[in-house]
Coordinates of C-alpha atoms and ligand atoms in Angstrom, one line a residue:
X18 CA 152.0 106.5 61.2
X19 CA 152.1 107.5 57.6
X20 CA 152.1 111.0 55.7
X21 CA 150.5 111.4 52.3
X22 CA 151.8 113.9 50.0
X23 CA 149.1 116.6 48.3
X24 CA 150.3 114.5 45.5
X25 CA 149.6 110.8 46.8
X26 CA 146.2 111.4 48.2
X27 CA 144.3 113.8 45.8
X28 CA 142.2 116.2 48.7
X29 CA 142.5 119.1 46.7
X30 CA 141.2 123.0 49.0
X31 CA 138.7 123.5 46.4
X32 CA 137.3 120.1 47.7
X33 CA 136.9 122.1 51.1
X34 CA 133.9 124.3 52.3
X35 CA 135.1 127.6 52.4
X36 CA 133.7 128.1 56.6
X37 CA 136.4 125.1 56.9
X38 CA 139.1 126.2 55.7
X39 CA 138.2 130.2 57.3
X40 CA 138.7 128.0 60.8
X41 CA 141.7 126.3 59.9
X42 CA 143.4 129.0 58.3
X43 CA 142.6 131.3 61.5
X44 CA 144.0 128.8 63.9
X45 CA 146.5 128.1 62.2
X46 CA 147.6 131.4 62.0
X47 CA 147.1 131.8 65.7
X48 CA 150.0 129.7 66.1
X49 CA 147.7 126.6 66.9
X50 CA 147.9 123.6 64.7
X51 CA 144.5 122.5 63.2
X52 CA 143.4 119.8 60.7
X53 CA 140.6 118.6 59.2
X54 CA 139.5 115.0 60.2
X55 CA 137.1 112.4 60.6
X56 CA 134.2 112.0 58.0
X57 CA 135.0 114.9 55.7
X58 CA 139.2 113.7 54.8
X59 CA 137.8 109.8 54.8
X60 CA 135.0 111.1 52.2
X61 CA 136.9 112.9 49.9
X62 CA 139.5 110.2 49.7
X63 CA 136.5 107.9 49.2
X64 CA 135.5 110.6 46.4
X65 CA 132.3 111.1 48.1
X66 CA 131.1 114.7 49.3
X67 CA 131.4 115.0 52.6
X68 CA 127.9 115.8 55.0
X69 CA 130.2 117.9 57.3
X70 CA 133.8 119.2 57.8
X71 CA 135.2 118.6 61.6
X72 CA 138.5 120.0 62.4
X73 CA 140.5 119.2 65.7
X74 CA 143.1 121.6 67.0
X75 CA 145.7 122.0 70.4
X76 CA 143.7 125.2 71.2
X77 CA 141.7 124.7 73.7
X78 CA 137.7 125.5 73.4
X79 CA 138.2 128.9 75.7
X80 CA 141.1 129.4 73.6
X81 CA 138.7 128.5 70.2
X82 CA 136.0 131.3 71.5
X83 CA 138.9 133.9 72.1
X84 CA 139.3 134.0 68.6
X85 CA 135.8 133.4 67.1
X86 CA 133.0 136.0 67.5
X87 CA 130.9 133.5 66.1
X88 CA 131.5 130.5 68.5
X89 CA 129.7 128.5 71.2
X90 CA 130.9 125.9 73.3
X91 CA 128.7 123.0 73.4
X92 CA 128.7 119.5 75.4
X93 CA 129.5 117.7 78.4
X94 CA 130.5 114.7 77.4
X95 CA 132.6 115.7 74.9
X96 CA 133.3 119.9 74.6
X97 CA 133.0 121.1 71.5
X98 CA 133.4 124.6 69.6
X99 CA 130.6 125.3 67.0
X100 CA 131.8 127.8 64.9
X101 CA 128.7 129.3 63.2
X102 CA 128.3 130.9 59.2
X103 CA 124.5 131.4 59.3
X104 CA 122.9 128.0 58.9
X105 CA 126.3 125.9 58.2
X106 CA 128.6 124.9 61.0
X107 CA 132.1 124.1 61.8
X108 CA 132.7 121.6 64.8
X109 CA 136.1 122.6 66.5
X110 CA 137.2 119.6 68.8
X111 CA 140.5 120.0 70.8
X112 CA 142.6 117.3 70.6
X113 CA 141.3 114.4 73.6
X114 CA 143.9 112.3 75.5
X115 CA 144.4 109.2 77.1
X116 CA 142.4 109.0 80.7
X117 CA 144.8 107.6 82.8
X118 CA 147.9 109.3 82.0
X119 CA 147.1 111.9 79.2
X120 CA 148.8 114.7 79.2
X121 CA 146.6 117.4 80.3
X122 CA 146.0 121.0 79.3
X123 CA 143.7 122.6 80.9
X124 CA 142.9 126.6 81.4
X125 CA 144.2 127.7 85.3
X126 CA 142.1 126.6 88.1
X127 CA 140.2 124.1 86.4
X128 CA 140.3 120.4 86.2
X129 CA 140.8 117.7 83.8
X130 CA 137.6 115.9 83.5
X131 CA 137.6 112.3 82.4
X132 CA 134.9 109.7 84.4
X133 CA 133.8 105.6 83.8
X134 CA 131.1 104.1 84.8
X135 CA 131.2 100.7 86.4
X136 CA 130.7 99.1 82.7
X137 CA 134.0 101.2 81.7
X138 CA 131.4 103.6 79.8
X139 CA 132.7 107.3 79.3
X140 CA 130.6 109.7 81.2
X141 CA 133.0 112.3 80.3
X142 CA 135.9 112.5 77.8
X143 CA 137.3 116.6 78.4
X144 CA 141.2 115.0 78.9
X145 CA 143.1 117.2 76.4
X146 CA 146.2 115.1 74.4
X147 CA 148.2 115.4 71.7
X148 CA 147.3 114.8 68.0
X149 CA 149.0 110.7 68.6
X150 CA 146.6 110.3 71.5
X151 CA 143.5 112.0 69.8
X152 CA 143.8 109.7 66.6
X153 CA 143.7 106.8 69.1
X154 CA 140.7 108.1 70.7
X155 CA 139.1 108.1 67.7
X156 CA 136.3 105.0 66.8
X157 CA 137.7 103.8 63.8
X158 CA 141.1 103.8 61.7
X159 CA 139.1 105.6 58.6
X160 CA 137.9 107.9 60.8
X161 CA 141.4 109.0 62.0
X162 CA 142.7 110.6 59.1
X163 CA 144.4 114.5 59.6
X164 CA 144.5 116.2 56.8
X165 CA 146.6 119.6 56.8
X166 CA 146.1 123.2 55.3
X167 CA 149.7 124.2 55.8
X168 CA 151.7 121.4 54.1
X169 CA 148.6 120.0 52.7
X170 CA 149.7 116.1 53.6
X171 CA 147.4 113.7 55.1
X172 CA 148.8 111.9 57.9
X173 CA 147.4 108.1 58.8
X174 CA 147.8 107.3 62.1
X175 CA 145.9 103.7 62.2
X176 CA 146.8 102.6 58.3
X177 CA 143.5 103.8 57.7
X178 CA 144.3 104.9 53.8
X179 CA 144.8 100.8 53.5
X180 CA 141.1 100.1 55.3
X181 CA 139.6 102.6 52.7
X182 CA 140.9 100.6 50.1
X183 CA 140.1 97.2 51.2
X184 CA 136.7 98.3 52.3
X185 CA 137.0 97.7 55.8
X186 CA 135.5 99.0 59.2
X187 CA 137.9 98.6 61.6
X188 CA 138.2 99.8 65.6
X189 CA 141.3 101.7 67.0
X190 CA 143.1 99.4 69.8
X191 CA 140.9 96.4 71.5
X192 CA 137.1 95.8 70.8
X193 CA 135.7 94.9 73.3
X194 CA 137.3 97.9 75.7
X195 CA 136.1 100.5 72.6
X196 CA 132.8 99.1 72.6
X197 CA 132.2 99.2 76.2
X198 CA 133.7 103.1 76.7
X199 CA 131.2 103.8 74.2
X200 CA 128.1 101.5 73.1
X201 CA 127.2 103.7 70.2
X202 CA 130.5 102.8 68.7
X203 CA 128.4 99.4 67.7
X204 CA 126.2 101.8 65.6
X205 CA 128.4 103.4 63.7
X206 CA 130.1 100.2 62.6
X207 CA 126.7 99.2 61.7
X208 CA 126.4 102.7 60.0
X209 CA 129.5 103.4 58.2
X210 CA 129.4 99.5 56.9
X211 CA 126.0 100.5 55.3
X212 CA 126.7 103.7 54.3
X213 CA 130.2 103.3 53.0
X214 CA 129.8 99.9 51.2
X215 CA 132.6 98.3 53.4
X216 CA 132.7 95.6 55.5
X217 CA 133.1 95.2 59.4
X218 CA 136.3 93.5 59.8
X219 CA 136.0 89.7 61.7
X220 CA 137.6 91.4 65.3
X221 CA 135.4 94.4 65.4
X222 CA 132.5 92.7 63.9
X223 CA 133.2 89.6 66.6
X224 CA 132.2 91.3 70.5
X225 CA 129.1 93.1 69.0
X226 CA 126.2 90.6 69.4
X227 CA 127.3 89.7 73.3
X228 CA 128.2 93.7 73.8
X229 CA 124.8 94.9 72.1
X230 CA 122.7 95.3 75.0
X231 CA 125.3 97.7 76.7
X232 CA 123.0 100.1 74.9
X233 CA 120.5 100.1 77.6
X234 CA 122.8 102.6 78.8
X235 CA 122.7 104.9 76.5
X236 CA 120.7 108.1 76.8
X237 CA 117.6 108.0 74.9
X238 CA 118.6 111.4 73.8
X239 CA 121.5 109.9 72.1
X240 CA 119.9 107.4 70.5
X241 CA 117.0 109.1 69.0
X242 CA 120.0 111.2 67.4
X243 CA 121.7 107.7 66.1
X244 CA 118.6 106.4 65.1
X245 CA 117.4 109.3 62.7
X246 CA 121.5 108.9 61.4
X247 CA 120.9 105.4 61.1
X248 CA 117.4 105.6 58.9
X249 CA 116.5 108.6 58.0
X250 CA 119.9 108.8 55.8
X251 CA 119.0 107.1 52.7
X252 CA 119.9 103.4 53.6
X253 CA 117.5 103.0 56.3
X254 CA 116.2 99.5 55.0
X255 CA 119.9 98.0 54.3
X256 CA 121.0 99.6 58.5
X257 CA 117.8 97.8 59.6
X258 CA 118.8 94.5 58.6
X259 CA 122.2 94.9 59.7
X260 CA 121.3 96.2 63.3
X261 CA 118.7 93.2 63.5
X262 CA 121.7 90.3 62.4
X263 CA 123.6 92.2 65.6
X264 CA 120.8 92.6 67.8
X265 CA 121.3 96.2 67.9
X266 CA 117.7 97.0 66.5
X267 CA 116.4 95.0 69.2
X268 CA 118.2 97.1 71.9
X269 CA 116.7 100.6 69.9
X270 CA 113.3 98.9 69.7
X271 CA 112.1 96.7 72.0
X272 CA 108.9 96.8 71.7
X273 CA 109.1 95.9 67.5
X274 CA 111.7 92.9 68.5
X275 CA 108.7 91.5 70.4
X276 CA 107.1 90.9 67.0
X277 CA 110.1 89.2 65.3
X278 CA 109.7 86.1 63.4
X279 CA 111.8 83.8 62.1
X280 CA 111.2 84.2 58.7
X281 CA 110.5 88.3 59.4
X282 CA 107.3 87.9 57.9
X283 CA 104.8 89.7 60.4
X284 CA 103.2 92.4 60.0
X285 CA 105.3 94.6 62.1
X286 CA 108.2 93.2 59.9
X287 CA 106.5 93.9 56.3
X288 CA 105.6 97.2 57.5
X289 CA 109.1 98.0 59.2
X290 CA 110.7 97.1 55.7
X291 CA 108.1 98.8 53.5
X292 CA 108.5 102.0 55.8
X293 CA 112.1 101.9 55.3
X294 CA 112.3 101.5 51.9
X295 CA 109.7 104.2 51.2
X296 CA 111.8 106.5 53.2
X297 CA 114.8 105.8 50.8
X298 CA 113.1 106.1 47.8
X299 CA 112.0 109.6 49.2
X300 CA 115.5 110.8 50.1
X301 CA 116.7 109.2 46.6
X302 CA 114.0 111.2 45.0
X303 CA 115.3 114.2 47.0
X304 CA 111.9 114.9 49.0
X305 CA 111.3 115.2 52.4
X306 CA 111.3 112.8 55.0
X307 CA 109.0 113.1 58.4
X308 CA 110.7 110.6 61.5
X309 CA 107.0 110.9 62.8
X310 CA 105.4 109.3 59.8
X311 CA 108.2 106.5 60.2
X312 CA 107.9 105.9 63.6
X313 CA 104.0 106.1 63.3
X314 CA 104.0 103.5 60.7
X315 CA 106.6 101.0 62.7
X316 CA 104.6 101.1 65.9
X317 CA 101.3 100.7 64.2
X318 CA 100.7 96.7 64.8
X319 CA 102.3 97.0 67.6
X320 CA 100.2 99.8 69.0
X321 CA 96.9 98.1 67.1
X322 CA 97.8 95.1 69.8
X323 CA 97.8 96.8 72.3
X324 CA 94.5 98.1 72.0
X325 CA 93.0 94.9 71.7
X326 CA 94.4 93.5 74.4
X327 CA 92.9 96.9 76.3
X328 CA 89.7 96.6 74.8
X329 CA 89.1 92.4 75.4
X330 CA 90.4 93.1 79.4
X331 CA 88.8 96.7 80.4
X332 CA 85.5 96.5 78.5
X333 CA 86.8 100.6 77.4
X334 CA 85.5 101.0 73.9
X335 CA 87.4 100.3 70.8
X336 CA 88.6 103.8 70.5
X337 CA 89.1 104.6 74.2
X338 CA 90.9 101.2 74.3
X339 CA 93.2 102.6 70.8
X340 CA 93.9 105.6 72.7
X341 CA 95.4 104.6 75.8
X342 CA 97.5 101.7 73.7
X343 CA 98.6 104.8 71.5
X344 CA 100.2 106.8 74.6
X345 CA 101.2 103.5 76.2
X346 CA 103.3 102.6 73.3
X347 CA 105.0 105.8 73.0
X348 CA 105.6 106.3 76.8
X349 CA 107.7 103.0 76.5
X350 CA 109.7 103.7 73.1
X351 CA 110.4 107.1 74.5
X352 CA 112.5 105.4 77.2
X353 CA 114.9 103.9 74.9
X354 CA 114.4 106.5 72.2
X355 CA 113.5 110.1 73.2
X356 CA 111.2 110.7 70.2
X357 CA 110.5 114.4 71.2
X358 CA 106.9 115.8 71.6
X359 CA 106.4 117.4 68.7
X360 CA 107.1 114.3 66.5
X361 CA 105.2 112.2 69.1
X362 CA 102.0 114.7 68.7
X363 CA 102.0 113.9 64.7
X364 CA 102.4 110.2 65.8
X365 CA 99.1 110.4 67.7
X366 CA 97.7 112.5 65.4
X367 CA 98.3 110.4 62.3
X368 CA 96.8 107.0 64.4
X369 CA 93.8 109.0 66.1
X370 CA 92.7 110.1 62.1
X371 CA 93.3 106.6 60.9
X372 CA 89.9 105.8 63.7
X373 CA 87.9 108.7 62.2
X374 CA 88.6 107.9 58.5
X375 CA 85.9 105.3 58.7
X376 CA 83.5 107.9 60.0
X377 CA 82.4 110.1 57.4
X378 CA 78.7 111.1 57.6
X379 CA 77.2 114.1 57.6
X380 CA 79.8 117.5 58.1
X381 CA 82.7 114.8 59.3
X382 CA 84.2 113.8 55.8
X383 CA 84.8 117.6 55.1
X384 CA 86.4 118.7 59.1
X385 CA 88.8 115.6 58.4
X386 CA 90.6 117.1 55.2
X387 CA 91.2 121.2 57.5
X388 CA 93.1 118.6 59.9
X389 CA 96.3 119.6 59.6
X390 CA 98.1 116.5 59.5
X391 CA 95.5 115.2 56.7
X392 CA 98.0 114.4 53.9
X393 CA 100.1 112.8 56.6
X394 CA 97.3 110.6 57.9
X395 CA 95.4 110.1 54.3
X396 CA 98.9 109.0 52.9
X397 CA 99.1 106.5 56.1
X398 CA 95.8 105.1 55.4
X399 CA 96.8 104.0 51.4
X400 CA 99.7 102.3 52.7
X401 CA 97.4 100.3 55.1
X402 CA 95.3 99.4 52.5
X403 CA 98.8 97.6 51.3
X404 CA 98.9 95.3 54.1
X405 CA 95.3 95.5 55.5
X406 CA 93.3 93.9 52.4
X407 CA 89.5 94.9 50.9
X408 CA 88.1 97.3 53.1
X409 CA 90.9 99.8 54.0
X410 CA 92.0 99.8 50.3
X411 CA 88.3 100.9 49.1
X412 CA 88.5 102.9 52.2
X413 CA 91.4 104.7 50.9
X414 CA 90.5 105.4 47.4
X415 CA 87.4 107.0 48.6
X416 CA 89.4 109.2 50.4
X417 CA 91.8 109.5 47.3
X418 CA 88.8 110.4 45.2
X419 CA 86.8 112.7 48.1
X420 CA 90.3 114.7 48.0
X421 CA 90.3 115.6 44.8
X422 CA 86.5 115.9 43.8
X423 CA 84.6 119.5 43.8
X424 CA 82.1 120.3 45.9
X425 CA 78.9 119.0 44.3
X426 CA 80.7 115.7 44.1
X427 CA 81.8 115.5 47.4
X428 CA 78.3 115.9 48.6
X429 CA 76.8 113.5 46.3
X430 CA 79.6 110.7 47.4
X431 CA 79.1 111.6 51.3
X432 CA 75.3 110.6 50.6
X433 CA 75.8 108.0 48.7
X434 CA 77.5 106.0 51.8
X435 CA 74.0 106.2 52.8
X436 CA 73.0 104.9 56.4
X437 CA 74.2 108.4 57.8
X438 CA 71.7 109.3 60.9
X439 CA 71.4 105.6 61.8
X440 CA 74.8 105.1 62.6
X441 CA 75.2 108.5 63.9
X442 CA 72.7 107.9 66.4
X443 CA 74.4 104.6 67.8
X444 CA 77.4 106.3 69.0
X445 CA 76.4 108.1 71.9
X446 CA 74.3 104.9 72.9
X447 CA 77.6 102.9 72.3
X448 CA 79.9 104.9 74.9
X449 CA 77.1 105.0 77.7
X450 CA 78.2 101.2 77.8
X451 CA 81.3 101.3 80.1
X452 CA 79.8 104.4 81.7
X453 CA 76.7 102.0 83.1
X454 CA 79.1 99.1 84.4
X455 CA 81.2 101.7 86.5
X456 CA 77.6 103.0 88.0
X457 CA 76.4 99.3 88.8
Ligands
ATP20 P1 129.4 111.6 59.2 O1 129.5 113.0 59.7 O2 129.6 111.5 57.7 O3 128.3 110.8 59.7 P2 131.8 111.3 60.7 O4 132.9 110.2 60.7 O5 132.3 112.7 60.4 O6 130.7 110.8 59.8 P3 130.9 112.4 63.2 O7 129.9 111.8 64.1 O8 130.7 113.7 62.5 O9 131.2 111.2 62.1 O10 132.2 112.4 64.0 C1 133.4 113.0 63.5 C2 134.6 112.2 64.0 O11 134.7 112.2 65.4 C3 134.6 110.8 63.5 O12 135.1 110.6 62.2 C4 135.5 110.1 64.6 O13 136.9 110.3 64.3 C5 135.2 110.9 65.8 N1 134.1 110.3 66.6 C6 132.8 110.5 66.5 N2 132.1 109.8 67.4 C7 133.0 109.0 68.0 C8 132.9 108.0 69.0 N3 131.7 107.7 69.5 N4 134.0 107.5 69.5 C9 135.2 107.8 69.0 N5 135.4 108.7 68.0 C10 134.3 109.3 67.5
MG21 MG1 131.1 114.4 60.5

């Protein structure tokens, strides 16, 4: 263990959020000790700003709510305080301890809760400990930095000042047992490495390719949460290459590893990367970022498949065909990432437009741009035209230019396509087809 004088380590309280130090200045004052730790002391030593503050304490989460008005206790797995200032929060943990002999403090009557699946997975991690045990229960040593609002010192309990200096990633204790307590552990090496600029070190680097498929067991609850931290954070395209060298990515998304190549050049690949790096430039450029429009645009060929392979085997029309493949292949990603149903609903909205772009006669043209998700779907359709050659490119920039035309010219470039009734008329006569074989 090391301590850092206010003078050797620079973390100066006007570095702090203000809803931080309120908390720590009220436990402390409680008589409870209470520092500030994890990602928000290993930023600002890294001279970064910090996302979040986190703060673990000795006082106990019923002991945490006795003295905030503002506080809920969340979690099972782990329980955790949220201290809440309006939209920003302040995560309270108590100090965790060791599961086999930790030393346990627990309010009256009520037990110390600590349980391990048969793959030595954590179901539940509510042992209380002392500040030692709690740094090494932490995932890595960077990560396990205390810093203090009394004395103001930074104390280092797994030399991880010397890791942020050499640029290294590096588990607390053994590996392999850290990994398996705790899969998602392999993500955040993956994600701090990225993030961070810094390297995973050879030993925790070494179990994760044999360990990666322990991630099966991970709720898809979780995951979906990982997965947004892990590409929706500005370095989505750099994490995806990284998860893929560890097989990790594979374990997230199955049903895109089935497209992998060799050389990554298919067109699941090329439109995972051009996603990805879209998405960065957006969060670079300070813009919004929609996981729906992401994880419509990585399931596309995929989904696209699919459909064909419906289509060729159930004689269903093309679009019955694309619509069962499109609820097919999000009931399956669902089950290893819990996409929830209102991001899932712009997913199917975004493909189902993509079929009824190509369909523009008559009133049709002008319904499609009151659809709600149009700029969603229009902006899907150019970056088809990217990978998809000739005809959905022109098919875009007419949209691009019916858009943005007045009235008069809209009308004059909806007759122009020309053909209107004729083809109009051949749809109903097209669906009676699978109708008639089901009769016969
Ligand atoms: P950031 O918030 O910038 O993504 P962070 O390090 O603060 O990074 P959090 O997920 O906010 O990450 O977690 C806060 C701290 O809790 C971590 O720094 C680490 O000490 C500890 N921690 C989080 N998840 C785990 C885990 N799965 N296993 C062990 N310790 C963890
Ligand atoms: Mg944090």
């Amino acid at each position: 263990m090391q301590v850092y004088q206010r003078e050797e380590h620079g973390i100066s309280r006007k570095d702090i959020s203000e809803n931080a130090l309120k908390v720590l200045y009220r436990l402390n004052k409680a008589g409870f000790d209470a520092y500030l730790v994890g990602g928000g002391v290993r930023d600002l030593l890294l001279d970064k700003e910090p996302k979040d503050f986190d703060i673990a304490t000795n006082a106990t989460p019923e002991e945490i709510k006795a003295l905030f008005r503002n506080c809920r206790l969340i979690g099972r797995r782990f329980r955790l305080a949220h201290i809440l200032f309006g939209r920003d929060v302040i995560e309270v943990a108590t100090f965790r301890g060791h599961h086999d002999a930790g030393t346990v403090k627990m309010p009256a009557g009520k037990q110390a809760i600590a349980s391990r699946n048969h793959e030595g997975m954590l179901l539940r991690d509510n042992v209380y400990g002392t500040i030692d045990e709690d740094a090494e229960r932490r995932d890595f040593s960077i990560n396990a930095l205390y810093y203090s609002i009394k004395d103001f010192t930074v104390t280092d309990y797994a030399n991880g000042v010397v890791d942020l200096q050499n640029r290294l990633i590096r588990l607390i204790g053994d590996p392999e047992t850290r990994y398996r307590e705790d899969p998602v552990r392999m993500l955040r090496a993956v994600r701090f490495a990225v993030k961070l600029d810094m390297q995973i070190e050879a030993n925790t680097a070494a179990p994760i390719l044999e360990l990666s498929t322990l991630l099966k067991d991970i709720p898809a609850a979780r995951l979906f949460e990982e997965s947004l931290k892990l590409l929706q954070a500005g370095k989505g395209l750099e994490t995806y290459k990284m998860l893929r060298e560890y097989n990790l990515f594979q374990q997230l998304f199955p049903i895109l590893a089935e497209h992998f190549t060799e050389d990554h050049s298919s067109q699941t690949e090329q439109m995972i990367e051009h996603i990805l790096a879209a998405t960065d430039d957006r969060i670079a450029e300070g813009k919004r970022v929609n996981p729906a429009f992401m994880f419509a645009a990585m399931l596309w060929y995929p989904m696209n498949v699919r459909a064909e392979e419906i289509a060729s085997t159930s004689g269903l029309s093309d679009y019955d065909a694309f619509m069962i493949a499109a609820n097919d292949i999000l009931d399956d990603q669902v089950k290893n990432i819990a996409i929830p149903r209102r991001l899932t609903t712009t997913v199917r909205d975004i493909w189902q437009q993509q079929h009824r772009f190509s369909r523009r006669f008559g009133k049709r043209a002008f319904a499609m741009l009151e659809h709600p998700k149009f700029r969603a779907a229009y902006d899907f359709l150019e970056m088809r035209g990217q990978f998809e050659g000739q005809d959905v490119a022109e098919l875009a920039t007419w949209w691009h230019k019916f858009q943005f035309a007045g009235r008069d010219e809209r009308n004059k470039m909806v007759q122009e396509l020309g053909g209107g009734h004729q083809r109009r008329r051949r749809r109903p006569q097209r669906r009676k087809k699978p109708q008639a074989k089901s009769a016969s």
